[in-house]
Coordinates of C-alpha atoms in Angstrom, one line a residue:
X7 CA -38.0 6.8 43.9
X8 CA -40.3 6.6 40.9
X9 CA -38.8 5.0 37.7
X10 CA -38.9 7.1 34.5
X11 CA -40.4 4.9 31.8
X12 CA -38.4 4.6 28.6
X13 CA -40.0 5.3 25.2
X14 CA -40.3 2.2 23.0
X15 CA -38.2 4.0 20.3
X16 CA -35.4 4.6 22.8
X17 CA -35.5 1.0 24.0
X18 CA -35.3 -0.3 20.5
X19 CA -32.4 2.0 19.6
X20 CA -30.5 1.0 22.7
X21 CA -31.1 -2.7 21.9
X22 CA -29.6 -2.2 18.5
X23 CA -26.4 -0.9 19.9
X24 CA -25.4 -4.4 21.1
X25 CA -23.1 -6.1 18.7
X26 CA -22.7 -9.9 18.9
X27 CA -18.9 -9.9 18.6
X28 CA -17.4 -12.8 16.8
X29 CA -13.7 -13.8 16.5
X30 CA -12.2 -13.1 13.1
X31 CA -11.9 -16.9 12.5
X32 CA -15.5 -17.6 13.4
X33 CA -16.8 -14.7 11.3
X34 CA -14.8 -15.9 8.3
X35 CA -16.0 -19.5 8.8
X36 CA -19.7 -18.5 8.9
X37 CA -19.3 -16.2 5.8
X38 CA -17.5 -19.0 3.9
X39 CA -20.2 -21.6 4.8
X40 CA -23.0 -19.3 3.6
X41 CA -21.3 -18.6 0.3
X42 CA -19.5 -21.7 -0.8
X43 CA -19.5 -24.1 -2.6
X44 CA -20.9 -22.2 -5.6
X45 CA -20.6 -22.5 -9.3
X46 CA -17.9 -20.4 -10.9
X47 CA -19.4 -18.2 -13.7
X48 CA -17.3 -18.5 -16.8
X49 CA -17.0 -16.8 -20.2
X50 CA -15.0 -17.3 -23.4
X51 CA -12.4 -14.8 -24.2
X52 CA -10.2 -14.4 -27.3
X53 CA -6.6 -14.8 -26.5
X54 CA -5.9 -11.1 -27.1
X55 CA -8.5 -10.2 -24.4
X56 CA -7.5 -12.8 -21.8
X57 CA -4.6 -11.0 -20.1
X58 CA -5.1 -11.0 -16.4
X59 CA -8.0 -13.4 -16.4
X60 CA -8.1 -16.7 -14.5
X61 CA -8.5 -19.9 -16.4
X62 CA -11.7 -21.6 -15.4
X63 CA -10.6 -25.1 -16.6
X64 CA -7.5 -27.1 -17.4
X65 CA -6.1 -26.6 -20.9
X66 CA -4.4 -29.5 -22.7
X67 CA -2.2 -29.2 -25.7
X68 CA -4.0 -30.1 -29.0
X69 CA -0.7 -30.5 -30.9
X70 CA 3.0 -31.1 -30.4
X71 CA 5.2 -28.1 -30.1
X72 CA 7.3 -28.0 -32.2
X73 CA 5.0 -29.9 -34.5
X74 CA 8.1 -31.4 -36.4
X75 CA 11.8 -32.0 -35.8
X76 CA 13.5 -28.7 -36.5
X77 CA 17.0 -27.1 -36.7
X78 CA 18.2 -24.9 -33.8
X79 CA 20.9 -23.2 -35.9
X80 CA 21.9 -22.1 -39.4
X81 CA 23.9 -24.9 -40.9
X82 CA 23.6 -28.2 -42.8
X83 CA 21.4 -31.2 -42.1
X84 CA 23.5 -34.3 -42.2
X85 CA 23.6 -38.0 -41.3
X86 CA 25.7 -38.1 -38.2
X87 CA 27.3 -41.4 -39.3
X88 CA 28.8 -39.6 -42.3
X89 CA 30.8 -37.1 -40.1
X90 CA 31.6 -39.2 -37.0
X91 CA 35.3 -39.1 -37.9
X92 CA 35.5 -35.5 -39.1
X93 CA 38.1 -33.2 -37.5
X94 CA 40.3 -30.1 -38.3
X95 CA 43.0 -32.3 -39.7
X96 CA 40.6 -34.7 -41.4
X97 CA 37.7 -32.9 -43.0
X98 CA 34.8 -34.9 -44.5
X99 CA 33.5 -33.8 -47.9
X100 CA 29.7 -34.0 -48.4
X101 CA 27.7 -33.2 -51.6
X102 CA 25.1 -30.5 -51.3
X103 CA 21.5 -31.4 -52.2
X104 CA 19.7 -29.1 -54.5
X105 CA 17.5 -27.3 -52.0
X106 CA 17.7 -24.9 -49.0
X107 CA 15.3 -25.4 -46.2
X108 CA 14.0 -22.1 -44.7
X109 CA 11.4 -21.6 -42.0
X110 CA 8.0 -22.5 -43.5
X111 CA 9.6 -24.5 -46.3
X112 CA 8.8 -28.3 -46.3
X113 CA 11.8 -30.3 -47.5
X114 CA 11.4 -32.4 -50.6
X115 CA 14.7 -34.2 -50.9
X116 CA 16.1 -37.0 -48.8
X117 CA 19.5 -36.6 -47.2
X118 CA 21.3 -39.7 -48.6
X119 CA 24.7 -41.0 -47.4
X120 CA 27.5 -38.6 -48.3
X121 CA 25.1 -35.6 -48.8
X122 CA 23.9 -32.6 -46.8
X123 CA 21.2 -30.0 -47.2
X124 CA 21.5 -26.3 -46.3
X125 CA 19.0 -25.5 -43.5
X126 CA 18.0 -22.3 -41.6
X127 CA 17.2 -22.0 -37.9
X128 CA 13.7 -23.3 -37.4
X129 CA 13.6 -25.2 -40.7
X130 CA 12.1 -28.7 -40.7
X131 CA 14.7 -31.5 -40.6
X132 CA 14.6 -33.4 -43.9
X133 CA 14.2 -37.2 -44.3
X134 CA 17.4 -39.1 -43.7
X135 CA 19.1 -36.4 -41.6
X136 CA 19.5 -36.8 -37.8
X137 CA 21.8 -33.9 -36.9
X138 CA 22.8 -30.4 -37.9
X139 CA 26.3 -29.0 -38.3
X140 CA 26.7 -25.3 -37.7
X141 CA 27.7 -23.3 -40.7
X142 CA 30.7 -22.0 -38.7
X143 CA 32.2 -25.5 -38.7
X144 CA 32.1 -26.0 -42.5
X145 CA 34.1 -24.7 -45.5
X146 CA 32.8 -24.5 -49.2
X147 CA 34.4 -27.2 -51.4
X148 CA 33.5 -25.9 -54.8
X149 CA 29.9 -24.9 -55.8
X150 CA 28.2 -28.2 -54.9
X151 CA 30.0 -29.5 -51.9
X152 CA 31.2 -28.6 -48.4
X153 CA 33.9 -29.8 -46.0
X154 CA 33.0 -30.5 -42.4
X155 CA 35.7 -30.2 -39.8
X156 CA 33.9 -31.2 -36.7
X157 CA 32.1 -34.5 -35.8
X158 CA 28.3 -34.5 -35.1
X159 CA 26.4 -36.7 -32.7
X160 CA 22.8 -37.9 -33.4
X161 CA 20.3 -35.1 -32.4
X162 CA 22.9 -32.4 -32.4
X163 CA 21.2 -28.9 -32.8
X164 CA 17.8 -30.6 -33.3
X165 CA 14.6 -29.9 -31.4
X166 CA 12.3 -32.9 -31.8
X167 CA 8.6 -32.8 -32.3
X168 CA 6.8 -32.4 -28.9
X169 CA 10.1 -31.7 -27.1
X170 CA 8.6 -28.4 -25.8
X171 CA 5.0 -29.3 -25.4
X172 CA 3.6 -32.8 -26.1
X173 CA 0.2 -33.4 -27.6
X174 CA -2.3 -34.1 -24.7
X175 CA 0.0 -32.6 -22.1
X176 CA -1.6 -30.4 -19.4
X177 CA -0.6 -27.0 -20.6
X178 CA -2.2 -24.8 -18.0
X179 CA -4.3 -25.5 -14.9
X180 CA -7.6 -23.9 -13.8
X181 CA -6.9 -20.9 -11.6
X182 CA -3.8 -19.9 -13.5
X183 CA -3.6 -16.1 -14.1
X184 CA -3.0 -15.5 -17.7
X185 CA 0.0 -13.4 -18.3
X186 CA 2.2 -12.8 -21.4
X187 CA 4.0 -16.1 -20.9
X188 CA 0.8 -18.1 -20.7
X189 CA -0.5 -16.3 -23.8
X190 CA 2.6 -17.3 -25.6
X191 CA 2.1 -21.0 -24.7
X192 CA -1.5 -20.9 -25.8
X193 CA -0.6 -19.2 -29.1
X194 CA 2.1 -21.8 -29.7
X195 CA -0.6 -24.5 -29.5
X196 CA -2.9 -22.6 -31.9
X197 CA -5.5 -22.0 -29.2
X198 CA -7.5 -18.9 -30.2
X199 CA -9.8 -18.6 -27.2
X200 CA -10.0 -19.8 -23.6
X201 CA -12.6 -20.3 -20.9
X202 CA -12.0 -18.0 -18.0
X203 CA -13.7 -17.1 -14.8
X204 CA -16.0 -14.2 -15.3
X205 CA -15.0 -11.3 -13.1
X206 CA -17.7 -10.8 -10.4
X207 CA -19.5 -7.6 -10.8
X208 CA -19.3 -5.7 -7.5
X209 CA -21.5 -2.7 -6.8
X210 CA -19.9 -0.1 -4.4
X211 CA -22.0 2.4 -2.4
X212 CA -20.7 4.9 0.1
X213 CA -23.1 6.0 2.8
X214 CA -23.3 9.1 5.0
X215 CA -24.8 12.6 5.0
X216 CA -21.3 14.1 5.4
X217 CA -19.8 12.7 2.1
X218 CA -18.9 14.8 -0.9
X219 CA -17.4 13.5 -4.1
X220 CA -13.9 14.8 -5.0
X221 CA -14.1 17.9 -7.2
X222 CA -16.9 19.6 -5.2
X223 CA -16.2 22.2 -2.4
X224 CA -16.6 21.1 1.2
X225 CA -19.3 22.7 3.4
X226 CA -18.8 22.7 7.2
X227 CA -18.6 19.2 8.7
X228 CA -18.4 17.6 5.3
X229 CA -15.6 15.3 4.1
X230 CA -14.5 13.9 0.8
X231 CA -15.6 10.3 0.0
X232 CA -12.3 8.5 0.0
X233 CA -13.7 5.0 0.7
X234 CA -15.6 4.9 -2.6
X235 CA -12.5 5.4 -4.7
X236 CA -10.3 3.2 -2.5
X237 CA -12.7 0.3 -2.4
X238 CA -13.5 0.5 -6.1
X239 CA -9.8 0.3 -7.0
X240 CA -9.1 -2.5 -4.5
X241 CA -11.9 -4.6 -6.0
X242 CA -10.4 -4.2 -9.5
X243 CA -7.0 -5.1 -8.1
X244 CA -8.4 -8.4 -6.8
X245 CA -10.3 -9.8 -9.7
X246 CA -13.6 -8.0 -9.5
X247 CA -15.3 -5.5 -11.8
X248 CA -16.3 -2.6 -9.6
X249 CA -19.2 -0.4 -10.3
X250 CA -19.3 2.7 -8.1
X251 CA -22.8 3.9 -7.6
X252 CA -21.9 7.1 -5.6
X253 CA -22.7 8.2 -2.0
X254 CA -26.2 7.8 -0.6
X255 CA -27.3 9.9 2.4
X256 CA -28.6 8.2 5.6
X257 CA -32.1 8.0 4.3
X258 CA -33.5 4.5 4.8
X259 CA -35.8 4.5 1.8
X260 CA -33.3 5.9 -0.6
X261 CA -30.6 3.6 0.6
X262 CA -32.8 0.5 0.4
X263 CA -33.8 1.4 -3.2
X264 CA -30.1 1.8 -4.1
X265 CA -29.2 -1.5 -2.5
X266 CA -32.0 -3.4 -4.2
X267 CA -30.9 -1.9 -7.6
X268 CA -27.3 -2.9 -6.9
X269 CA -28.1 -6.5 -6.0
X270 CA -30.4 -6.8 -9.1
X271 CA -27.5 -6.0 -11.4
X272 CA -24.4 -7.1 -9.5
X273 CA -23.0 -10.3 -8.1
X274 CA -21.9 -8.6 -4.8
X275 CA -22.5 -5.4 -2.9
X276 CA -20.0 -3.5 -0.8
X277 CA -20.9 -0.5 1.3
X278 CA -18.8 1.6 3.5
X279 CA -20.1 3.3 6.6
X280 CA -23.4 2.5 8.4
X281 CA -22.1 -0.5 10.4
X282 CA -21.9 0.9 13.9
X283 CA -25.6 0.6 14.6
X284 CA -25.9 4.3 15.5
X285 CA -29.1 6.3 14.8
X286 CA -27.8 7.4 11.5
X287 CA -26.5 4.0 10.4
X288 CA -29.3 2.2 8.6
X289 CA -27.6 -0.2 6.2
X290 CA -27.7 -3.1 8.6
X291 CA -31.4 -2.7 9.2
X292 CA -32.1 -2.9 5.5
X293 CA -30.2 -6.1 4.9
X294 CA -32.8 -8.2 6.7
X295 CA -35.3 -7.2 4.0
X296 CA -33.1 -8.0 1.0
X297 CA -33.0 -11.8 1.1
X298 CA -32.1 -14.9 3.2
X299 CA -30.2 -15.7 5.3
X300 CA -29.3 -12.0 5.8
X301 CA -26.7 -10.9 8.3
X302 CA -24.0 -13.6 9.0
X303 CA -21.8 -11.5 11.3
X304 CA -22.1 -8.0 12.7
X305 CA -19.2 -7.2 14.9
X306 CA -15.8 -8.8 14.7
X307 CA -13.2 -8.8 17.5
X308 CA -10.7 -6.8 15.4
X309 CA -9.0 -3.5 15.7
X310 CA -9.3 -1.8 13.4
X311 CA -12.6 -3.2 12.0
X312 CA -14.9 -4.1 14.9
X313 CA -18.1 -2.9 13.2
X314 CA -17.7 -5.0 10.0
X315 CA -21.0 -6.5 8.8
X316 CA -21.1 -9.6 6.6
X317 CA -24.3 -10.8 5.0
X318 CA -25.6 -13.0 2.2
X319 CA -28.8 -12.1 0.5
X320 CA -30.2 -14.8 -1.8
X321 CA -26.8 -16.1 -2.5
X322 CA -25.1 -12.7 -3.1
X323 CA -22.6 -11.4 -0.6
X324 CA -23.2 -8.1 1.0
X325 CA -20.4 -6.4 3.0
X326 CA -20.7 -3.2 5.0
X327 CA -17.2 -1.9 5.8
X328 CA -16.5 0.5 8.6
X329 CA -16.5 4.2 7.6
X330 CA -13.0 5.1 8.7
X331 CA -10.6 4.5 5.7
X332 CA -7.9 2.5 7.5
X333 CA -10.6 0.3 9.2
X334 CA -12.4 -0.1 5.8
X335 CA -9.3 -1.0 3.8
X336 CA -7.8 -3.4 6.4
X337 CA -10.9 -5.4 6.9
X338 CA -11.5 -5.5 3.1
X339 CA -8.0 -6.8 2.4
X340 CA -8.0 -9.2 5.4
X341 CA -11.5 -10.6 5.3
X342 CA -13.1 -9.8 2.0
X343 CA -10.3 -10.1 -0.6
X344 CA -9.9 -13.9 0.0
X345 CA -13.6 -14.4 -0.7
X346 CA -13.6 -12.1 -3.7
X347 CA -10.6 -13.8 -5.2
X348 CA -12.3 -17.2 -4.8
X349 CA -15.4 -15.8 -6.6
X350 CA -13.1 -14.6 -9.4
X351 CA -11.5 -18.0 -9.7
X352 CA -8.1 -16.6 -8.6
X353 CA -5.7 -18.4 -6.3
X354 CA -5.4 -17.4 -2.7
X355 CA -3.2 -14.4 -2.0
X356 CA 0.3 -15.3 -0.7
X357 CA 1.5 -12.8 1.8
X358 CA 5.2 -12.3 2.5
X359 CA 6.3 -12.1 6.1
X360 CA 9.4 -10.7 7.8
X361 CA 10.6 -10.4 11.4
X362 CA 11.2 -6.9 12.8
X363 CA 11.8 -5.3 16.2
X364 CA 9.2 -2.9 17.6
X365 CA 11.1 0.0 19.2
X366 CA 8.3 1.4 21.3
X367 CA 5.5 0.0 23.5
X368 CA 2.2 -0.5 21.7
X369 CA -0.9 -0.4 24.0
X370 CA -3.7 -2.7 23.0
X371 CA -7.3 -3.5 24.0
X372 CA -7.9 -6.8 25.8
X373 CA -10.4 -9.0 24.0
X374 CA -9.8 -7.8 20.5
X375 CA -7.2 -9.0 18.1
X376 CA -5.4 -5.9 17.0
X377 CA -3.6 -5.3 13.7
X378 CA -1.1 -2.5 13.8
X379 CA 0.1 -0.8 10.6
X380 CA 3.9 -0.4 10.6
X381 CA 6.6 1.2 8.6
X382 CA 9.9 -0.7 8.2
X383 CA 13.4 0.8 8.5
X384 CA 16.8 -0.8 8.7
X385 CA 18.4 -0.8 12.2
X386 CA 21.7 -1.9 13.5
X387 CA 20.6 -5.5 14.0
X388 CA 17.9 -5.9 11.4
X389 CA 14.5 -4.4 10.5
X390 CA 12.7 -2.0 12.8
X391 CA 8.9 -1.7 12.7
X392 CA 7.5 1.7 13.6
X393 CA 3.7 1.8 14.3
X394 CA 1.8 4.4 12.3
X395 CA 0.0 5.8 15.3
X396 CA -2.5 7.7 13.1
X397 CA -5.6 5.8 13.9
X398 CA -8.3 4.1 11.9
X399 CA -9.5 7.4 10.4
X400 CA -6.1 8.2 8.7
X401 CA -6.0 7.5 5.0
X402 CA -2.2 7.5 5.0
X403 CA -1.9 4.7 7.6
X404 CA -2.7 2.1 5.1
X405 CA -1.2 3.7 2.0
X406 CA 2.2 4.5 3.6
X407 CA 2.6 1.4 5.7
X408 CA 4.8 -1.5 4.7
X409 CA 2.7 -4.1 6.5
X410 CA 1.1 -4.9 9.8
X411 CA 1.8 -6.9 12.9
X412 CA -0.7 -8.7 15.1
X413 CA -1.3 -8.3 18.8
X414 CA -3.2 -11.2 20.3
X415 CA -6.7 -10.6 21.9
X416 CA -5.3 -11.8 25.3
X417 CA -2.6 -9.2 25.4
X418 CA -3.0 -5.6 26.6
X419 CA 0.3 -4.4 25.0
X420 CA 3.3 -5.2 22.9
X421 CA 6.4 -4.3 24.9
X422 CA 9.2 -2.2 23.4
X423 CA 11.9 -4.4 22.0
X424 CA 9.5 -7.2 21.0
X425 CA 10.5 -9.1 17.9
X426 CA 7.3 -9.4 15.9
X427 CA 6.3 -11.0 12.6
X428 CA 5.2 -8.4 10.0
X429 CA 2.9 -9.3 7.2
X430 CA 3.9 -7.3 4.1
X431 CA 1.5 -5.5 1.8
X432 CA 3.9 -6.0 -1.1
X433 CA 5.9 -9.1 -2.1
X434 CA 9.2 -7.6 -0.9
X435 CA 10.4 -5.3 1.8
X436 CA 10.8 -1.7 0.6
X437 CA 13.6 -0.4 2.8
X438 CA 13.9 3.3 2.1
X439 CA 17.2 4.9 1.1
X440 CA 16.9 7.6 3.7
X441 CA 15.1 7.4 7.1
X442 CA 14.2 10.6 8.9
X443 CA 12.5 10.2 12.4
X444 CA 11.6 13.1 14.6
X445 CA 9.7 16.4 14.3
X446 CA 8.0 17.0 11.0
X447 CA 8.0 20.3 9.2
X448 CA 6.5 21.3 5.8
X449 CA 10.0 22.6 4.9
X450 CA 11.3 19.1 5.1
X451 CA 9.3 18.2 2.0
X452 CA 10.9 21.0 0.1
X453 CA 14.4 19.6 0.7
X454 CA 13.6 15.9 0.2
X455 CA 11.8 16.7 -3.1
X456 CA 15.2 16.7 -4.8
X457 CA 16.0 13.2 -3.5
X458 CA 12.7 11.9 -4.7
X459 CA 13.3 13.4 -8.2
X460 CA 16.6 11.6 -8.2
X461 CA 15.0 8.3 -7.6
X462 CA 15.8 8.0 -3.9
X463 CA 13.1 6.9 -1.5
X464 CA 12.7 8.9 1.7
X465 CA 10.7 7.8 4.8
X466 CA 9.8 10.5 7.3
X467 CA 8.2 9.3 10.5
X468 CA 6.8 12.0 12.8
X469 CA 7.4 11.1 16.5
X470 CA 8.4 14.5 17.8
X471 CA 11.9 15.9 18.6
X472 CA 12.5 13.7 21.7
X473 CA 11.2 10.6 20.0
X474 CA 13.5 11.3 17.0
X475 CA 16.5 11.8 19.3
X476 CA 15.8 8.4 20.9
X477 CA 15.6 6.7 17.5
X478 CA 18.9 8.3 16.5
X479 CA 20.6 7.1 19.6
X480 CA 19.3 3.5 18.9
X481 CA 20.6 3.8 15.3
X482 CA 17.2 3.5 13.8
X483 CA 17.4 6.5 11.5
X484 CA 19.8 8.6 9.5
X485 CA 18.6 12.0 10.7
X486 CA 16.4 13.2 13.5
X487 CA 14.8 16.7 13.0
X488 CA 14.7 18.5 16.3
X489 CA 13.9 21.9 17.7
X490 CA 14.6 21.6 21.4
X491 CA 15.3 24.7 23.6
X492 CA 17.6 24.3 26.6
X493 CA 16.7 26.6 29.4
X494 CA 20.1 26.5 31.1
X495 CA 22.2 27.4 28.1
X496 CA 19.4 29.2 26.3
X497 CA 20.4 27.5 23.1
X498 CA 18.7 25.2 20.7
X499 CA 19.5 21.5 20.1
X500 CA 23.2 21.2 20.7
X501 CA 22.9 20.5 24.5
X502 CA 20.7 17.5 23.6
X503 CA 23.3 15.7 21.5
X504 CA 25.2 12.7 22.7
X505 CA 28.3 10.8 21.5
X506 CA 27.6 9.5 18.0
X507 CA 25.4 12.3 17.0
X508 CA 26.3 15.6 15.3
X509 CA 24.3 18.7 14.5
X510 CA 23.4 19.7 10.9
X511 CA 21.9 23.2 10.8
X512 CA 18.6 23.3 9.0
X513 CA 16.5 26.5 9.0
X514 CA 14.8 28.9 11.3
X515 CA 11.1 29.2 11.7
X516 CA 9.0 31.6 13.7
X517 CA 6.8 30.0 16.4
X518 CA 4.0 32.1 17.7
X519 CA 0.5 32.4 19.0
X520 CA -2.3 31.8 16.5
X521 CA -5.8 33.2 16.8
X522 CA -8.7 34.2 14.6
X523 CA -8.3 37.6 13.1
X524 CA -10.5 40.2 14.9
X525 CA -10.4 38.5 18.3
X526 CA -9.8 41.5 20.5
X527 CA -8.4 39.4 23.3
X528 CA -5.2 39.0 21.1
X529 CA -5.1 41.8 18.6
X530 CA -2.1 44.1 19.1
X531 CA -0.6 42.2 22.0
X532 CA 2.8 40.5 22.3
X533 CA 2.9 36.8 22.9
X534 CA 3.3 36.9 26.7
X535 CA 0.5 39.5 27.1
X536 CA -1.7 37.5 24.7
X537 CA -1.3 34.3 26.8
X538 CA -2.0 36.3 30.0
X539 CA -5.2 37.7 28.5
X540 CA -6.2 34.2 27.5
X541 CA -5.6 32.8 31.0
X542 CA -7.7 35.6 32.4
X543 CA -10.7 34.6 30.4
X544 CA -12.2 31.3 31.6
X545 CA -14.1 31.0 28.3
X546 CA -10.9 31.2 26.2
X547 CA -10.0 27.7 25.1
X548 CA -6.5 26.7 24.0
X549 CA -5.2 23.9 21.9
X550 CA -1.9 22.4 23.2
X551 CA 0.7 20.2 21.6
X552 CA 1.8 16.6 22.3
X553 CA 4.5 15.7 24.9
X554 CA 7.9 15.5 23.4
X555 CA 7.3 18.2 20.8
X556 CA 9.6 21.1 20.7
X557 CA 6.6 23.4 20.4
X558 CA 5.3 21.9 23.7
X559 CA 8.4 23.1 25.5
X560 CA 7.7 26.7 24.3
X561 CA 4.1 26.5 25.3
X562 CA 5.0 25.3 28.8
X563 CA 7.4 28.2 29.2
X564 CA 4.6 30.7 28.4
X565 CA 2.0 28.9 30.6
X566 CA 4.3 28.8 33.6
X567 CA 2.5 25.9 35.2
X568 CA -1.1 27.0 34.3
X569 CA -3.5 24.4 32.9
X570 CA -6.2 26.3 31.1
X571 CA -9.2 24.9 29.4
X572 CA -8.1 22.9 26.3
X573 CA -4.7 22.0 27.8
X574 CA -5.3 18.2 27.3
X575 CA -6.2 18.7 23.7
X576 CA -2.7 17.7 22.4
X577 CA -2.5 17.1 18.6
X578 CA 0.7 16.1 17.0
X579 CA 1.1 18.7 14.2
X580 CA 1.2 22.4 13.5
X581 CA -1.6 22.0 11.0
X582 CA -3.9 20.4 13.5
X583 CA -3.4 23.3 15.9
X584 CA -4.2 25.8 13.1
X585 CA -7.3 23.8 12.1
X586 CA -8.6 23.7 15.7
X587 CA -8.4 27.5 15.9
X588 CA -9.8 28.2 12.4
X589 CA -12.7 25.9 13.0
X590 CA -13.6 27.5 16.4
X591 CA -12.9 24.4 18.4
X592 CA -10.2 26.4 20.2
X593 CA -9.4 30.1 20.5
X594 CA -5.6 30.1 20.5
X595 CA -2.6 27.8 20.3
X596 CA 1.0 27.8 19.1
X597 CA 2.2 27.0 15.6
X598 CA 4.7 28.2 13.0
X599 CA 4.1 31.3 10.9
X600 CA 3.8 29.6 7.4
X601 CA 1.0 27.3 8.7
X602 CA -0.8 30.2 10.4
X603 CA -0.7 32.4 7.3
X604 CA -1.8 29.5 5.0
X605 CA -5.2 29.3 6.8
X606 CA -5.6 33.0 7.3
X607 CA -5.1 33.2 11.0
X608 CA -3.7 36.0 13.1
X609 CA -0.2 35.4 14.3
X610 CA 1.8 36.8 17.2
X611 CA 5.6 36.0 16.9
X612 CA 7.1 34.5 20.0
X613 CA 10.5 32.8 19.2
X614 CA 12.5 32.0 16.2
X615 CA 13.3 28.4 16.8
X616 CA 16.1 26.3 15.2
X617 CA 14.9 23.4 13.2
X618 CA 18.0 21.3 12.8
X619 CA 19.0 17.7 12.3
X620 CA 20.8 15.3 14.6
X621 CA 22.8 13.2 12.2
X622 CA 23.9 9.7 13.2
X623 CA 27.7 10.0 12.5
X624 CA 28.0 6.3 11.7
X625 CA 25.6 6.7 8.8
X626 CA 27.1 10.0 7.4
X627 CA 28.8 8.3 4.5
X628 CA 25.7 6.7 3.1
X629 CA 24.9 8.0 -0.4
X630 CA 21.4 9.0 0.5
X631 CA 22.6 11.0 3.5
X632 CA 25.1 12.8 1.3
X633 CA 22.4 13.5 -1.2
X634 CA 20.3 15.0 1.6
X635 CA 23.1 17.2 2.8
X636 CA 23.8 18.4 -0.8
X637 CA 20.1 19.2 -1.3
X638 CA 19.9 21.0 2.1
X639 CA 22.7 23.3 1.0
X640 CA 21.5 23.8 -2.6
X641 CA 20.3 27.1 -4.0
X642 CA 17.1 25.5 -5.1
X643 CA 16.2 24.2 -1.6
X644 CA 17.2 27.5 0.1
X645 CA 15.0 29.5 -2.3
X646 CA 12.1 27.2 -1.8
X647 CA 12.4 27.4 2.0
X648 CA 12.6 31.2 1.9
X649 CA 9.5 31.4 -0.3
X650 CA 7.6 29.2 2.2
X651 CA 8.4 31.6 5.0
X652 CA 11.5 29.8 6.6
X653 CA 15.0 31.3 7.0
X654 CA 17.7 28.8 6.0
X655 CA 20.6 28.6 8.5

């Protein structure tokens, strides 16, 4: 059989697809070796402008603080030997010297035996005195003397010169982040300016034909550039000075010109997108022309973050982050932040860790170290770590997670019940006041808004009705929103409850068939007839729902065992179903009326379902649970639900 010759262009493109995958540790080691050691750029800053900067060198104290012996109280400077025998029944009379020492007043008279000098807090101790007696322990004895009724020991209520800071003492070390306390120490020593690490100037470029900056309308297949804003903020958070240069389309000449300008003006360049070596990803090809040594690592055995590209061009780091937001932000924080902080003269980041139990099995990919974003909730026996499950393209995965856990490259899963170490994104665990696990509904946000306004934190984890029930049975949540129809009793939710759970009525919402208005296959039909018409047309594509969702149970009832085209497209939300139909990726599906109306779709009512809450009885007395129940029954919440198209129970 004759071989079909490949074109040179195709062969070259296919060759570019091969990534030389490095372990995370090897990629970091190579990047570090190519960048460091390097001189730390510094600058002088006035004290008032130094907040948040990192000291570039040690600072020693040029003077003693305090610079003289001073009084700690209002009272009288005395010779302790004169009052060693003083007591309530045996007062000692001392003659007052003719001066009062205030702050900023240098004493002129010596305290001789049998005399005392009035002194204010902070006043310099006069010659001859070695103690101070509080004014509360004295009585006037005429106009020129006092009686002291309590003995004083040498050094009483006296701060000696240099007792706070001694001349020549190491005041602050290089790398110290200057905060308000450090500024106070420097000011106390009379230091007007300090040498700090100059913040590295980091240019940020987003790449992709599909990107639109926030504020502009979206055309078909376009998305808003989230990475540009997120990366810019993350750089500023970690000691850099970010300069966002906008989004550049996948035009090699334009992108190369932008990258050259960026490297001419900045200390570092960060791009997002253009790392996967696809036909439209040109960033990595340009790097080889920007300076030696070029690409250090392209492809890291990480999930998320495999396409990460690390390069050094004539001494300046160039980083190309993956395009998906979670991949971009995780790889940036895990692999780029340590290097950026080092360039900024900042100390290494210290990550807090906690142990938590994983309640569900997490599948993983052999050969890649996987980092899974998790949300933490309080369980019966400690913390529970729920995986986000939204994927590397989800913006909220990183923003709403409490931390991440690691699955080793040699493992293909993390079994349910595993106790895992969770690295926190914040210094402390943020356990929410109220935990809701189950089916999500936009109406839920209307009810919990009252709790948020009252300062309570609410965590809602969408796992479907059956997943919520399982979490409630394990005691991992306060409430599980459910909408499960039981065929035998023909009722909602109650048949699914077990001991330890009780039902809290929520609201009613209409489920139905959604389609694009004007589609004659559905217009004017009831739900059952509409589904029959869809099944009769092989070109009619459905969008289903995920297993475990209450909506899926209704769909299966209508399909009656049929598996039409699109059956395996199973998104996890009502909004995703509506979007698939509105964007012509599917022709019909099932969602709730408020979502259908919001995007202008046709809607055929099928069943008014009961969206209720399985309450864990043992947690009913918790203040946040009571606050939720109060909010659910409030006039404000009921009115908001009705306005949104729901019918409160």
